[in-house]
mmCIF file of C-alpha atoms in Angstrom:
data_model
loop_
_atom_site.group_PDB
_atom_site.id
_atom_site.type_symbol
_atom_site.label_atom_id
_atom_site.label_comp_id
_atom_site.label_asym_id
_atom_site.label_seq_id
_atom_site.Cartn_x
_atom_site.Cartn_y
_atom_site.Cartn_z
ATOM 1 C CA MET A 1 0.000 0.000 0.000
ATOM 2 C CA GLU A 2 1.285 3.473 -0.814
ATOM 3 C CA MET A 3 1.646 5.563 2.376
ATOM 4 C CA GLN A 4 0.163 8.694 0.774
ATOM 5 C CA ALA A 5 -3.250 6.986 1.009
ATOM 6 C CA LEU A 6 -3.063 7.612 4.789
ATOM 7 C CA ASN A 7 -2.689 11.396 4.431
ATOM 8 C CA PRO A 8 -6.404 12.173 4.980
ATOM 9 C CA ALA A 9 -6.017 10.694 8.478
ATOM 10 C CA VAL A 10 -2.419 11.577 9.411
ATOM 11 C CA GLU A 11 -2.436 15.193 8.266
ATOM 12 C CA PRO A 12 -5.181 16.501 10.582
ATOM 13 C CA MET A 13 -4.355 14.185 13.503
ATOM 14 C CA GLY A 14 -0.567 13.893 13.317
ATOM 15 C CA PHE A 15 0.393 17.139 11.538
ATOM 16 C CA VAL A 16 2.522 15.108 9.136
ATOM 17 C CA ARG A 17 2.179 14.556 5.388
ATOM 18 C CA LEU A 18 3.531 11.311 3.969
ATOM 19 C CA SER A 19 5.305 12.354 0.752
ATOM 20 C CA SER A 20 6.351 8.867 -0.286
ATOM 21 C CA GLY A 21 6.697 5.362 1.031
ATOM 22 C CA THR A 22 5.265 1.879 0.772
ATOM 23 C CA ILE A 23 3.756 -0.254 3.528
ATOM 24 C CA ASN A 24 4.772 -3.842 2.837
ATOM 25 C CA ALA A 25 3.105 -5.360 5.921
ATOM 26 C CA MET A 26 1.760 -4.351 9.326
ATOM 27 C CA GLU A 27 0.962 -6.371 12.399
ATOM 28 C CA PHE A 28 -0.224 -4.990 15.726
ATOM 29 C CA ASP A 29 -1.569 -6.173 19.058
ATOM 30 C CA MET A 30 -3.389 -3.504 21.054
ATOM 31 C CA GLU A 31 -5.355 -3.553 24.304
ATOM 32 C CA LEU A 32 -7.727 -0.667 24.998
ATOM 33 C CA ASP A 33 -9.837 0.082 28.046
ATOM 34 C CA GLN A 34 -11.808 3.103 29.256
ATOM 35 C CA ALA A 35 -8.658 5.092 30.071
ATOM 36 C CA LYS A 36 -5.617 3.925 28.117
ATOM 37 C CA ALA A 37 -4.240 1.822 25.291
ATOM 38 C CA SER A 38 -1.117 -0.306 25.178
ATOM 39 C CA GLY A 39 0.456 -2.774 22.802
ATOM 40 C CA LYS A 40 3.048 -3.337 20.091
ATOM 41 C CA ILE A 41 3.209 -2.734 16.345
ATOM 42 C CA LEU A 42 5.488 -4.051 13.612
ATOM 43 C CA LEU A 43 5.441 -2.000 10.418
ATOM 44 C CA ASN A 44 7.408 -3.252 7.424
ATOM 45 C CA TYR A 45 7.869 -0.260 5.091
ATOM 46 C CA SER A 46 10.295 1.270 2.622
ATOM 47 C CA ASP A 47 11.219 4.656 1.092
ATOM 48 C CA LEU A 48 9.419 6.804 3.702
ATOM 49 C CA LYS A 49 9.581 10.598 3.347
ATOM 50 C CA VAL A 50 7.535 13.000 5.461
ATOM 51 C CA GLU A 51 6.698 16.693 5.598
ATOM 52 C CA LEU A 52 5.945 18.336 8.930
ATOM 53 C CA LEU A 53 2.829 20.496 8.948
ATOM 54 C CA GLU A 54 1.750 23.426 11.056
ATOM 55 C CA ARG A 55 -1.315 23.018 13.259
ATOM 56 C CA GLU A 56 -3.264 25.329 11.007
ATOM 57 C CA GLN A 57 -2.138 23.262 7.991
ATOM 58 C CA VAL A 58 -1.485 26.438 6.069
ATOM 59 C CA LYS A 59 1.166 26.658 3.357
ATOM 60 C CA GLU A 60 4.653 25.415 4.193
ATOM 61 C CA ASN A 61 7.224 28.095 4.953
ATOM 62 C CA GLU A 62 11.035 27.895 4.894
ATOM 63 C CA GLU A 63 11.258 26.892 8.560
ATOM 64 C CA LYS A 64 8.867 23.962 8.065
ATOM 65 C CA GLN A 65 10.729 22.894 4.932
ATOM 66 C CA LEU A 66 13.989 22.904 6.896
ATOM 67 C CA LEU A 67 12.412 20.880 9.731
ATOM 68 C CA SER A 68 10.993 18.395 7.203
ATOM 69 C CA PHE A 69 14.430 18.046 5.603
ATOM 70 C CA LEU A 70 16.042 17.449 9.013
ATOM 71 C CA ALA A 71 13.341 14.949 9.978
ATOM 72 C CA ASN A 72 13.922 12.979 6.788
ATOM 73 C CA THR A 73 17.723 13.034 6.935
ATOM 74 C CA VAL A 74 18.396 12.748 10.662
ATOM 75 C CA LYS A 75 15.457 11.304 12.568
ATOM 76 C CA ILE A 76 12.974 9.421 10.378
ATOM 77 C CA LYS A 77 13.987 5.894 9.470
ATOM 78 C CA ARG A 78 13.374 5.592 5.688
ATOM 79 C CA ASN A 79 13.084 1.801 5.802
ATOM 80 C CA ASN A 80 12.002 -0.877 8.225
ATOM 81 C CA SER A 81 12.133 -3.918 6.007
ATOM 82 C CA GLU A 82 15.095 -5.938 7.282
ATOM 83 C CA LYS A 83 14.774 -8.454 10.097
ATOM 84 C CA PRO A 84 14.525 -7.838 12.962
ATOM 85 C CA LEU A 85 11.957 -5.078 12.365
ATOM 86 C CA ARG A 86 11.880 -2.083 14.716
ATOM 87 C CA GLU A 87 8.904 -2.520 17.007
ATOM 88 C CA GLY A 88 6.777 0.468 17.966
ATOM 89 C CA GLU A 89 5.225 0.657 21.413
ATOM 90 C CA ILE A 90 1.564 1.648 21.600
ATOM 91 C CA THR A 91 0.909 3.924 24.576
ATOM 92 C CA PHE A 92 -1.920 6.431 24.652
ATOM 93 C CA GLU A 93 -4.238 7.908 27.279
ATOM 94 C CA ARG A 94 -7.811 8.429 26.145
ATOM 95 C CA ASP A 95 -9.465 11.842 26.062
ATOM 96 C CA PRO A 96 -13.035 10.943 27.118
ATOM 97 C CA HIS A 97 -14.377 14.032 25.334
ATOM 98 C CA LYS A 98 -13.257 12.779 21.904
ATOM 99 C CA SER A 99 -14.704 10.010 19.748
ATOM 100 C CA ILE A 100 -13.821 6.353 19.997
ATOM 101 C CA PHE A 101 -12.392 6.572 16.461
ATOM 102 C CA ASN A 102 -10.000 9.303 17.650
ATOM 103 C CA TYR A 103 -8.940 7.026 20.512
ATOM 104 C CA TRP A 104 -8.329 4.048 18.219
ATOM 105 C CA TRP A 105 -6.416 6.088 15.637
ATOM 106 C CA LYS A 106 -4.271 8.024 18.145
ATOM 107 C CA SER A 107 -3.407 4.758 19.935
ATOM 108 C CA LEU A 108 -2.265 3.157 16.697
ATOM 109 C CA LEU A 109 -0.440 6.344 15.676
ATOM 110 C CA SER A 110 1.579 6.291 18.918
ATOM 111 C CA GLY A 111 3.049 2.933 17.887
ATOM 112 C CA LEU A 112 3.579 3.954 14.273
ATOM 113 C CA LYS A 113 5.621 6.966 15.382
ATOM 114 C CA GLY A 114 7.938 4.745 17.387
ATOM 115 C CA SER A 115 8.353 2.357 14.491
ATOM 116 C CA ILE A 116 9.474 5.118 12.094
ATOM 117 C CA GLY A 117 11.672 6.915 14.634
ATOM 118 C CA MET A 118 9.560 9.947 15.526
#
């Protein structure tokens, strides 16, 4: 699956745009209760590039372009396709005022961030 297909979800919730990348496989085990989520995720991916977005998701300025460049060259792991895969830890505390879908997505996103090095 091409990672850009996730942009409608990750842009407003994670303030990140996936410029390129391919998800080869994903496996996760997550436990959720009324207050918190925990678990593990394995994401096999390749060629990941991201752009950091501002909260307002307005046009990118030079500072954001620089931060995106640094994220892609220093922090973000472009690939996670060789064994053993980096495992992301799912840890998230629920905001009871937000929807259950927000809770599920943000829980999963917490593990995805760890898997890609954010």
